[in-house]
DNA sequence: TCATGTTGTGCACACGTTAACAATCATCAG
DNA sequence: CTGATGATTGTTAACGTGTGCACAACATGA
């Protein structure tokens, strides 16, 4: 059936396979009439090039990789969907999109330049670092989304955590909160720093001097959020709102409060960050900050394809605007409270 | 960097490249000592085979395709996620999983046996038919999930609609409903028939003779559900519950009821089928039947890989158990009502 | 007339791998 | 000692495509 090759076409057209190859690739060397004739024969034979052979000689795979930190533990379906949609919208017919969880690989043996024209890593954790370095070292065009990273030659598109945190804090202030605690992210992480800076900026803009007492260490995970909230609730002068640097920690915070008979949001407001899927389902539904996953993915894929196809690409870093998602876990406080 | 080939290894080991190829592929022809020596050289050089070259000569692509009806209009993220997880769990390191929406293709040019060792179609609509036929005609190992299909040489794994409908009806009966209407699916569709049969069986098992008056035609879509519900509400002896053969129709039915001041579930109970994503979010949250997407995907991928690797595979059709999802749109009725 | 393009085409090889067949060598039966 | 057998390894071609170079035909300009 589909086993017709350029040699078959060559025989029919009475030319060499070289001419056929050139004609089908629109080489300017070929006589326009010959070219048309060859193309019409190819069309009528329903010719499809053998991409494996092309790949071999052209040193291109026509494969793009979209890698997630994990596909089976923790990645939310909404996150996956948004990323896949974003990338898929952009890539042309000529590419295959290969989707995989990094933790599915027992070795990175199959990850090399011959197999991937380019790779998009939707990074959710520092556990991806070895993979990213491996790919970078193999000189595969690489773009890392979502998680901030410092590597030369690797593009990096991340959500603007700082302004997200700024606007969330601003929102809490608008709701009348004056004493607002923060539970910080993992120490040393860029995102932790950015989110805290946004928080601090917003407070200062409102003329409120941040208090060290209200800044709690966290690790981005459920447990650390729980622990931090316990400490917050023990403060003599308890804050009326807590900004958590991740939804996971917010979940822990809500649990700690509930266990101590402190109601969210009636007694204390809790805000998160990330808008993970469950955020909408828990009680109370979490007020949080959404990261623009689909937009980032689209931009990342565009950039990657443009680079592969040799168009020049300039800037290596970019921030994407985050968005406030207002649900039920933050409550305005009336003046008299 | 990674450009070491078997010829390089051959030179270092003082053998021919053929010997290297055989050694690395564990051919029994090679002296065990030589084999070990070659393997260790390959390891130390960090050798990775060029899969494009392998593909060319072995006529295998190492690619599996996972195709959805669409990725950007209607496919729910949960559905996508479940399917992807199921397939991904099964496929080995040696395969690439290519994910795509069928409606993303402007032509099926890139779909051929040289580019795909096998294809899994997660079919949500009859619109996939041309794609499925195209792939089948190209002799690509093919498995169609979720939608029943009648084609030789094409595996087909579908949810057990009949028993799902049976158990839903049974549940309605347990809730005290005696007069239960059904809105049927598209005439001529296997699934419509199966769902109706399940409904009829359950009624008869409970000693209730089905009434023609309570069987309404539908088309699986919102509008037909609306129309059918209108007719149901006009019946002199109105049923206390309506089993809709799809969530879309259930949605239409709820709307028709609401517009006429009939409350769901207080005045009438409504059940759906499919567990589409929105089913949980609408008011009232829909009691429905979930299809075992992840399980089906896993089984499908296993079957496909087994076939590609020449192990014999027997049965070509299989049903998967569906699951009742109880939410708020069905209410038990007390004896006195 | 002859040197010098210009235009279109083919030859031969390359890409990295596998595999049919040939070759070598040791071993063994007679 | 000799031919046969079996175990290893090498030679060579093949998979389908793209490309550097040579070449033919034909036009151009002096």
XYZ file of C-alpha atoms (C1' of nucleotides) in Angstrom:
734
model
C 0.000 0.000 0.000
C 1.879 2.953 1.294
C 5.212 1.476 0.337
C 5.808 3.658 -2.681
C 9.210 5.339 -2.604
C 10.833 8.084 -4.588
C 12.479 5.424 -6.699
C 9.103 4.173 -7.840
C 8.142 7.666 -8.783
C 11.459 8.118 -10.540
C 10.866 5.054 -12.652
C 7.433 6.229 -13.662
C 8.598 9.702 -14.477
C 11.653 8.475 -16.335
C 14.058 10.463 -14.168
C 16.487 9.675 -11.385
C 15.417 9.475 -7.774
C 17.578 12.499 -7.133
C 15.376 14.586 -9.351
C 12.292 13.311 -7.608
C 13.725 14.140 -4.226
C 14.549 17.636 -5.341
C 11.211 18.144 -7.026
C 9.239 17.110 -3.969
C 11.335 19.397 -1.804
C 10.734 22.302 -4.131
C 14.345 22.716 -5.095
C 14.852 25.670 -7.462
C 17.249 23.547 -9.498
C 14.452 21.601 -11.128
C 12.642 22.564 -14.286
C 9.145 23.739 -13.320
C 7.465 21.416 -15.789
C 9.376 18.368 -14.569
C 8.569 19.371 -11.037
C 4.864 19.543 -11.713
C 4.874 16.241 -13.497
C 6.671 14.526 -10.641
C 4.405 16.053 -8.054
C 1.312 14.922 -9.826
C 2.648 11.376 -10.114
C 3.507 11.421 -6.415
C 0.029 12.634 -5.647
C -1.689 10.007 -7.711
C 0.412 7.274 -6.105
C -0.474 8.619 -2.703
C 3.170 8.915 -1.832
C 4.205 9.541 1.762
C 7.858 10.093 2.528
C 9.500 7.687 4.915
C 10.237 9.940 7.825
C 12.665 7.494 9.324
C 14.865 7.758 6.269
C 14.515 11.524 6.222
C 15.386 11.658 9.881
C 18.472 9.587 9.357
C 19.970 11.706 6.647
C 18.714 15.096 7.827
C 19.476 14.465 11.452
C 16.036 15.551 12.518
C 13.392 13.515 14.277
C 10.284 15.640 13.796
C 9.548 14.844 17.428
C 8.860 17.337 20.155
C 8.776 16.202 23.749
C 6.412 17.521 26.385
C 7.576 16.310 29.761
C 5.874 16.568 33.089
C 7.460 15.994 36.450
C 5.108 13.106 36.967
C 1.958 11.802 35.402
C 0.762 9.662 38.215
C 1.377 11.328 41.480
C 0.078 14.761 42.073
C -0.114 16.359 38.668
C -3.642 17.641 38.378
C -5.703 16.899 35.324
C -6.436 20.566 34.750
C -2.748 21.369 34.738
C -1.982 18.598 32.283
C -4.860 19.564 30.075
C -3.948 23.226 29.948
C -0.344 22.451 29.097
C -1.228 19.955 26.418
C -3.747 22.268 24.835
C -1.326 25.144 24.794
C 1.424 23.181 23.118
C -0.869 21.332 20.784
C -2.409 24.497 19.433
C 0.921 25.658 18.184
C 2.764 22.715 16.713
C 2.313 22.127 13.057
C 1.346 19.024 11.181
C 4.988 18.189 10.696
C 5.733 17.438 14.316
C 4.817 14.647 16.626
C 4.149 15.577 20.196
C 5.462 13.046 22.655
C 4.038 13.271 26.152
C 5.676 11.648 29.115
C 6.272 11.890 32.828
C 9.921 12.296 33.703
C 9.580 9.805 36.505
C 8.434 7.212 34.008
C 11.940 6.882 32.688
C 14.127 4.308 34.333
C 17.009 5.803 32.368
C 17.281 8.755 30.051
C 18.734 6.561 27.354
C 16.035 7.443 24.895
C 16.431 11.144 25.390
C 18.865 12.431 22.806
C 19.137 14.851 19.965
C 18.415 12.225 17.361
C 15.097 11.420 18.968
C 13.913 14.888 19.898
C 14.161 18.052 17.865
C 13.233 19.917 20.989
C 11.904 19.444 24.474
C 9.443 21.310 26.631
C 9.667 20.594 30.319
C 6.664 21.542 32.372
C 8.560 21.528 35.601
C 6.757 21.274 38.892
C 9.592 20.332 41.133
C 13.332 20.494 41.600
C 13.339 16.739 41.092
C 13.395 17.506 37.375
C 16.831 19.025 37.594
C 18.799 15.924 36.544
C 16.584 15.472 33.530
C 16.935 19.084 32.501
C 20.680 18.972 32.853
C 20.862 15.740 30.928
C 18.882 17.205 28.049
C 20.844 20.430 28.084
C 24.124 18.586 28.050
C 22.969 16.603 25.045
C 22.446 19.924 23.286
C 18.735 19.392 22.754
C 16.849 22.642 22.245
C 15.164 23.001 25.576
C 12.564 25.163 27.186
C 11.572 24.938 30.819
C 8.179 26.193 31.854
C 6.654 27.047 35.174
C 9.673 26.652 37.423
C 12.406 29.236 37.538
C 15.795 27.961 36.586
C 19.266 29.383 36.046
C 21.006 27.735 33.125
C 22.642 29.137 30.033
C 21.111 28.202 26.744
C 17.896 27.058 28.361
C 14.795 29.129 27.895
C 12.647 29.682 30.866
C 9.060 30.857 30.974
C 7.594 31.280 34.400
C 4.533 32.789 35.969
C 5.013 36.169 37.541
C 4.816 34.968 41.104
C 5.744 38.270 42.568
C 2.919 40.274 41.078
C 0.533 37.414 41.810
C 1.484 37.531 45.454
C 1.269 41.298 45.338
C -2.267 41.272 44.062
C -3.384 38.601 46.468
C -2.025 40.610 49.389
C -3.602 43.731 47.971
C -6.914 41.887 47.817
C -6.607 40.832 51.440
C -5.959 44.447 52.350
C -9.001 45.553 50.373
C -11.009 43.073 52.380
C -10.055 45.024 55.462
C -7.332 42.771 56.773
C -4.456 44.620 58.391
C -2.488 41.931 60.177
C -1.669 39.417 57.437
C 0.688 36.496 57.995
C 2.604 34.693 55.283
C 3.661 31.079 55.139
C 6.700 31.054 52.924
C 7.768 28.478 50.340
C 10.803 26.257 50.347
C 13.901 28.249 51.358
C 16.271 28.873 48.492
C 13.624 28.519 45.801
C 13.261 31.470 43.461
C 9.517 31.206 43.604
C 9.498 31.333 47.408
C 11.486 34.527 47.303
C 9.326 36.105 44.592
C 6.103 35.321 46.400
C 7.384 36.776 49.621
C 8.610 39.907 47.866
C 5.177 40.444 46.358
C 3.646 40.122 49.779
C 6.111 42.566 51.344
C 5.710 45.102 48.530
C 1.960 45.125 48.838
C 2.107 45.671 52.581
C 4.559 48.542 52.253
C 2.522 50.140 49.474
C -0.369 50.198 51.913
C 1.800 51.823 54.525
C 2.019 48.734 56.681
C 5.381 47.692 58.048
C 5.803 43.909 57.725
C 6.427 42.104 60.996
C 8.935 39.291 61.282
C 6.601 37.579 63.698
C 4.084 37.104 60.893
C 6.535 35.491 58.470
C 6.536 31.736 58.857
C 8.855 29.285 57.236
C 7.329 26.617 55.024
C 8.369 23.889 52.617
C 5.571 24.189 50.058
C 4.014 20.972 51.294
C 0.944 20.119 53.292
C 2.753 19.251 56.509
C 4.775 22.445 56.717
C 1.632 24.485 56.137
C 0.001 22.684 59.000
C 2.924 23.305 61.332
C 3.197 26.962 60.408
C -0.489 27.523 61.017
C -0.199 25.963 64.436
C 2.424 28.525 65.326
C 0.339 31.332 63.878
C -2.670 30.378 65.951
C -0.546 30.463 69.087
C 0.432 34.102 68.572
C -0.853 36.496 71.227
C -1.931 38.986 68.618
C -3.412 36.679 66.020
C -3.563 37.887 62.375
C -6.913 37.963 60.629
C -5.576 36.508 57.389
C -2.866 34.120 56.231
C -1.330 34.137 52.794
C 0.074 30.701 52.002
C 2.682 30.431 49.276
C 1.107 27.249 47.943
C -2.296 25.594 47.895
C -0.850 22.522 49.556
C 0.251 24.584 52.521
C -3.092 26.352 52.550
C -4.757 22.991 52.850
C -2.551 22.144 55.802
C -3.309 25.505 57.352
C -7.040 25.020 57.019
C -6.760 21.631 58.665
C -4.745 22.983 61.578
C -7.338 25.693 62.101
C -10.260 23.297 61.889
C -8.704 20.965 64.441
C -8.447 23.847 66.864
C -11.988 25.029 66.354
C -10.956 28.043 64.335
C -13.289 28.469 61.393
C -12.117 29.465 57.919
C -13.022 32.039 56.746
C -15.227 33.241 59.605
C -12.510 33.373 62.244
C -9.499 33.623 59.970
C -9.043 34.023 56.232
C -6.680 31.767 54.288
C -5.369 32.359 50.777
C -3.361 29.967 48.641
C -1.240 30.031 45.533
C -1.231 27.760 42.435
C -4.879 26.969 41.883
C -4.421 23.256 41.907
C -7.437 21.280 40.852
C -8.693 20.379 44.289
C -8.632 24.005 45.362
C -12.098 24.512 44.023
C -13.517 21.424 45.681
C -12.356 21.632 49.236
C -14.407 23.366 51.880
C -14.057 26.249 51.939
C -13.154 26.552 48.257
C -9.760 28.162 48.203
C -9.125 31.744 47.166
C -5.867 31.492 45.307
C -3.673 32.632 42.407
C -3.898 30.929 39.078
C -0.801 30.488 36.926
C -1.279 30.968 33.181
C -0.332 27.451 32.203
C -1.957 27.321 28.813
C -0.584 30.679 27.721
C 2.905 29.768 28.879
C 2.755 26.475 27.070
C 1.656 28.087 23.872
C 4.402 30.676 24.034
C 6.969 28.048 24.899
C 6.023 25.819 22.023
C 6.090 28.750 19.617
C 9.520 29.726 20.750
C 10.850 26.206 20.507
C 9.502 25.596 17.024
C 10.796 28.951 15.855
C 14.236 28.094 17.126
C 14.282 24.653 15.568
C 13.308 26.137 12.258
C 16.257 28.484 12.545
C 14.379 31.683 12.851
C 16.240 33.829 15.281
C 14.884 33.946 18.783
C 15.984 36.595 21.189
C 15.080 36.779 24.862
C 15.642 33.789 27.055
C 13.409 34.553 29.967
C 9.898 35.777 30.308
C 7.304 36.245 32.994
C 3.609 35.542 32.600
C 0.848 37.360 34.334
C -0.913 35.483 37.082
C -4.557 35.814 37.960
C -6.510 36.155 41.169
C -9.116 33.459 41.765
C -11.593 34.552 44.378
C -13.529 31.810 46.115
C -14.655 31.306 49.687
C -11.652 31.035 51.975
C -11.161 34.767 52.363
C -13.811 36.906 53.998
C -13.979 40.693 54.312
C -13.894 41.863 57.892
C -16.218 44.594 59.061
C -14.742 47.614 60.800
C -16.030 46.669 64.220
C -14.386 43.223 64.420
C 28.839 14.238 22.250
C 26.310 11.549 21.748
C 27.449 10.908 18.197
C 29.209 7.655 18.888
C 28.107 4.873 16.548
C 28.627 1.152 16.490
C 31.503 1.729 14.057
C 33.372 3.721 16.673
C 32.868 0.939 19.133
C 33.948 -1.589 16.524
C 37.201 0.272 15.941
C 37.970 0.378 19.643
C 37.157 -3.253 20.163
C 39.022 -4.351 17.074
C 36.016 -6.099 15.575
C 33.568 -5.381 12.776
C 30.533 -3.213 13.299
C 28.375 -6.242 12.630
C 29.809 -7.957 15.658
C 29.061 -4.889 17.721
C 25.489 -4.769 16.490
C 25.015 -8.400 17.366
C 26.670 -8.082 20.729
C 24.507 -5.157 21.749
C 21.414 -7.001 20.628
C 22.396 -10.041 22.641
C 22.723 -12.317 19.674
C 23.613 -15.894 20.719
C 26.112 -16.025 17.873
C 28.646 -13.921 19.713
C 31.292 -15.213 22.064
C 30.280 -14.247 25.599
C 33.649 -12.678 26.345
C 33.588 -10.557 23.207
C 30.058 -9.583 24.012
C 30.958 -8.398 27.477
C 33.949 -6.479 26.221
C 31.877 -4.704 23.593
C 29.115 -3.912 26.016
C 31.492 -2.377 28.465
C 33.075 -0.235 25.782
C 29.627 0.876 24.676
C 28.761 1.703 28.240
C 31.881 3.714 28.858
C 31.364 5.665 25.642
C 27.803 6.365 26.671
C 26.541 4.924 23.444
C 22.951 5.418 22.405
C 21.642 3.743 19.282
C 20.306 5.927 16.541
C 16.668 4.978 16.521
C 16.090 6.538 13.157
C 18.550 4.138 11.596
C 17.056 1.235 13.485
C 13.623 2.284 12.392
C 14.647 2.456 8.784
C 16.049 -1.021 8.589
C 13.709 -2.739 11.031
C 10.634 -1.022 9.692
C 9.508 -0.037 13.159
C 9.018 3.432 14.527
C 8.869 2.823 18.262
C 5.971 5.254 18.254
C 2.533 4.638 19.651
C -0.243 7.080 18.942
C -2.952 8.061 21.388
C -5.639 9.949 19.530
C -8.595 11.814 20.885
C -11.575 13.003 18.926
C -10.623 16.528 19.804
C -8.350 18.240 22.248
C -9.923 21.629 22.224
C -13.637 21.362 22.054
C -15.433 19.333 24.587
C -12.963 16.734 25.736
C -12.890 17.025 29.483
C -9.599 17.242 31.305
C -10.502 14.329 33.542
C -11.206 12.146 30.544
C -7.914 13.073 28.918
C -6.015 12.566 32.104
C -7.493 9.159 32.812
C -6.769 7.956 29.309
C -3.230 9.253 29.303
C -2.481 7.753 32.682
C -3.863 4.405 31.699
C -1.804 4.171 28.546
C 1.294 5.665 30.049
C 1.375 3.170 32.875
C 1.704 0.333 30.474
C 4.057 1.361 27.708
C 7.652 0.523 28.211
C 10.718 2.653 27.982
C 11.150 1.655 24.377
C 8.093 3.450 23.066
C 7.248 7.047 22.508
C 3.678 8.021 23.174
C 2.362 10.547 20.699
C -0.756 12.389 21.778
C -2.938 14.242 19.359
C -6.470 15.339 18.598
C -7.800 13.873 15.388
C -9.284 17.180 14.425
C -5.845 18.749 14.608
C -4.837 17.026 11.408
C -5.450 18.892 8.211
C -4.576 15.681 6.407
C -3.722 12.209 7.587
C -0.516 12.283 5.606
C 1.621 11.671 8.645
C -0.398 8.705 9.761
C 1.186 5.595 8.315
C 2.725 2.353 9.338
C 6.244 3.698 9.144
C 5.444 6.389 11.677
C 3.295 4.430 14.096
C 3.806 0.923 15.367
C 0.288 1.085 16.678
C -2.553 3.454 17.383
C -5.034 3.833 20.188
C -8.112 5.832 19.373
C -10.085 7.150 22.303
C -13.198 7.693 20.314
C -15.885 10.014 21.553
C -17.835 10.512 18.402
C -18.684 9.012 15.041
C -16.686 11.849 13.511
C -13.621 9.678 14.102
C -14.770 7.136 11.596
C -12.748 8.413 8.626
C -9.601 8.466 10.703
C -10.175 4.960 11.988
C -10.821 3.653 8.524
C -7.757 5.416 7.183
C -5.554 3.860 9.829
C -7.116 0.442 9.395
C -6.637 0.593 5.659
C -2.982 1.433 6.150
C -2.702 -1.770 8.155
C -1.632 -0.033 11.338
C -2.324 -2.115 14.445
C -5.323 -0.344 15.814
C -7.436 -0.350 18.915
C -10.546 1.714 19.415
C -11.649 2.525 22.920
C -14.882 3.795 24.371
C -17.061 3.815 21.280
C -18.484 0.633 19.872
C -17.428 -0.121 16.362
C -17.857 -2.915 13.854
C -14.718 -3.507 11.845
C -12.660 -6.604 11.215
C -9.130 -6.555 12.510
C -9.808 -3.622 14.794
C -9.899 -4.214 18.503
C -12.626 -2.559 20.416
C -12.838 -2.006 24.146
C -15.995 -0.384 25.396
C -17.700 0.267 28.679
C -20.455 -2.138 29.635
C -23.308 0.233 29.065
C -25.963 -2.347 29.667
C -24.951 -3.268 33.184
C -24.350 0.386 33.972
C -27.877 1.204 32.941
C -29.089 -1.810 34.862
C -27.487 -0.690 38.063
C -28.648 2.865 37.697
C -32.202 1.698 37.234
C -31.807 -0.666 40.150
C -30.613 2.261 42.262
C -33.651 4.310 41.283
C -35.835 1.424 42.312
C -34.039 1.140 45.627
C -34.781 4.811 46.163
C -38.428 3.938 46.044
C -39.206 5.019 42.502
C -41.689 2.835 40.686
C -42.618 4.799 37.603
C -39.295 5.482 35.889
C -39.040 7.002 32.430
C -36.120 6.630 30.058
C -34.838 9.052 27.478
C -33.107 6.907 24.900
C -29.943 7.579 22.940
C -29.512 8.031 19.228
C -31.514 5.392 17.323
C -29.316 2.782 15.698
C -26.381 3.276 18.037
C -25.185 0.185 19.866
C -24.836 2.120 23.058
C -28.418 3.406 22.885
C -29.679 -0.112 22.575
C -27.471 -1.435 25.390
C -28.516 1.288 27.779
C -32.173 0.708 27.099
C -31.790 -3.033 27.556
C -30.179 -2.481 30.945
C -33.077 -0.293 31.947
C -35.681 -2.814 30.777
C -33.934 -5.737 32.472
C -33.772 -3.977 35.790
C -37.452 -3.104 35.688
C -38.455 -6.651 34.853
C -36.217 -8.082 37.565
C -38.149 -5.927 39.993
C -41.395 -7.278 38.642
C -42.327 -4.051 36.908
C -43.631 -4.214 33.375
C -42.051 -1.440 31.274
C -44.505 0.967 29.700
C -44.087 2.258 26.193
C -45.445 5.571 27.326
C -42.376 6.052 29.522
C -39.834 5.396 26.754
C -38.868 8.607 25.011
C -36.760 8.962 21.907
C -33.594 11.005 22.175
C -30.505 11.901 20.162
C -27.920 11.964 22.954
C -27.743 15.743 22.787
C -28.944 18.538 24.992
C -31.834 19.608 22.796
C -33.377 16.166 22.440
C -33.183 15.704 26.210
C -35.030 18.956 26.647
C -37.770 17.995 24.196
C -38.223 14.539 25.687
C -38.543 15.969 29.172
C -41.206 18.363 27.999
C -43.265 15.420 26.791
C -42.648 13.538 30.009
C -43.881 16.424 32.114
C -47.067 16.570 30.076
C -47.997 12.972 30.915
C -51.153 12.587 32.983
C -49.487 10.083 35.277
C -46.081 11.663 35.665
C -43.102 9.390 36.583
C -41.108 10.176 39.700
C -37.753 9.583 38.031
C -36.163 9.896 34.606
C -33.138 7.928 33.452
C -31.370 9.827 30.682
C -29.034 7.878 28.404
C -26.479 10.687 28.438
C -25.455 13.531 30.698
C -26.083 15.996 27.911
C -29.696 14.916 27.690
C -29.963 14.971 31.471
C -28.845 18.563 31.389
C -31.551 19.360 28.864
C -34.086 17.524 30.957
C -33.181 19.462 34.087
C -33.526 22.700 32.202
C -36.946 21.770 30.836
C -38.078 20.913 34.340
C -36.703 24.090 35.859
C -38.425 26.248 33.264
C -41.733 24.676 34.210
C -41.247 25.113 37.923
C -40.578 21.428 38.512
C -37.689 21.050 40.947
C -34.952 18.425 40.588
C -34.666 16.297 42.646
C -37.484 17.351 44.965
C -40.305 17.030 42.454
C -38.648 14.634 40.032
C -35.385 12.713 40.041
C -33.055 12.779 37.020
C -30.145 10.437 36.348
C -27.557 10.713 33.603
C -24.939 8.566 31.933
C -21.268 9.265 31.084
C -20.039 11.318 34.019
C -18.793 14.164 31.907
C -16.752 16.744 33.730
C -19.491 19.307 34.222
C -21.775 16.711 35.747
C -20.301 17.348 39.164
C -20.588 21.108 38.908
C -24.086 21.733 37.752
C -26.914 22.210 40.181
C -28.040 19.723 41.186
C -24.849 17.709 40.760
C -25.760 14.850 38.483
C -26.155 11.284 39.629
C -24.733 9.340 36.739
C -22.710 6.372 35.506
C -18.961 6.613 35.151
C -17.142 4.769 32.380
C -13.866 3.086 33.351
C -11.644 5.162 31.119
C -8.339 4.559 32.829
C -8.841 0.813 33.073
C -9.863 0.587 29.449
C -6.878 2.590 28.353
C -4.517 0.411 30.301
C -5.985 -2.762 28.892
C -5.968 -1.326 25.391
C -2.350 -0.307 25.570
C -1.363 -3.692 26.938
C -3.147 -5.459 24.146
C -1.607 -3.238 21.517
C 1.931 -3.624 22.777
C 1.507 -7.369 23.109
C 0.353 -7.574 19.537
C 3.177 -5.439 18.204
C 5.658 -7.603 19.978
C 4.166 -10.617 18.264
C 2.798 -12.329 21.263
C -0.468 -13.829 20.293
C -3.572 -11.926 21.252
C -6.948 -13.542 21.200
C -10.263 -11.808 21.768
C -11.099 -8.723 19.805
C -13.842 -7.233 21.888
C -14.271 -6.626 25.545
C -16.611 -4.867 27.898
C -15.593 -2.905 30.960
C -17.569 -2.540 34.117
C -19.149 0.826 34.678
C -19.655 2.488 38.010
C -22.504 4.283 39.706
C -21.778 7.878 40.747
C -24.287 9.047 43.272
C -24.692 12.795 43.630
C -27.679 15.021 44.179
C -30.057 14.752 41.251
C -31.794 11.629 42.497
C -33.755 11.652 45.728
C -35.364 8.783 47.590
C -39.117 9.106 47.835
C -40.878 8.340 51.042
C -43.812 5.944 50.988
C -46.428 8.584 51.521
C -45.495 10.807 48.547
C 35.651 29.686 -33.152
C 36.348 29.167 -28.523
C 36.089 30.226 -23.728
C 32.592 30.986 -20.354
C 28.529 30.785 -18.156
C 23.625 28.814 -17.055
C 20.324 25.472 -16.459
C 18.802 21.004 -15.599
C 19.903 16.259 -14.519
C 22.348 12.004 -12.929
C 26.044 9.397 -10.423
C 27.720 7.954 -6.405
C 27.985 8.228 -1.789
C 26.417 9.148 2.936
C 23.422 8.590 7.164
C 23.626 4.169 11.196
C 21.804 0.097 11.570
C 20.597 -5.063 10.593
C 21.075 -9.473 8.143
C 22.106 -12.929 4.464
C 25.928 -15.120 3.243
C 30.864 -16.131 3.231
C 35.003 -17.053 5.653
C 37.937 -18.584 9.264
C 39.393 -21.599 12.763
C 39.214 -25.212 16.126
C 37.467 -29.583 17.136
C 36.136 -34.114 16.349
C 34.896 -38.554 14.151
C 36.576 -41.895 11.141
C 45.463 -37.296 8.509
C 41.195 -35.635 6.425
C 36.836 -34.102 5.796
C 32.890 -32.536 8.346
C 30.795 -29.883 11.897
C 30.074 -26.013 14.778
C 31.305 -21.757 16.759
C 32.706 -16.986 15.815
C 33.512 -13.217 13.083
C 33.702 -10.472 8.718
C 31.986 -8.813 3.974
C 28.688 -6.776 1.732
C 24.305 -5.121 0.638
C 20.108 -3.118 2.033
C 16.550 0.221 4.164
C 14.783 5.439 1.699
C 16.327 9.757 1.524
C 19.386 14.014 0.577
C 23.540 16.231 -1.551
C 28.397 17.362 -3.537
C 30.141 16.993 -7.700
C 30.400 16.017 -12.525
C 28.260 16.435 -16.764
C 25.414 17.564 -20.854
C 23.049 20.853 -23.473
C 22.600 25.158 -24.730
C 23.182 30.132 -24.740
C 26.325 34.123 -24.534
C 29.979 37.186 -25.604
C 34.416 38.315 -27.625
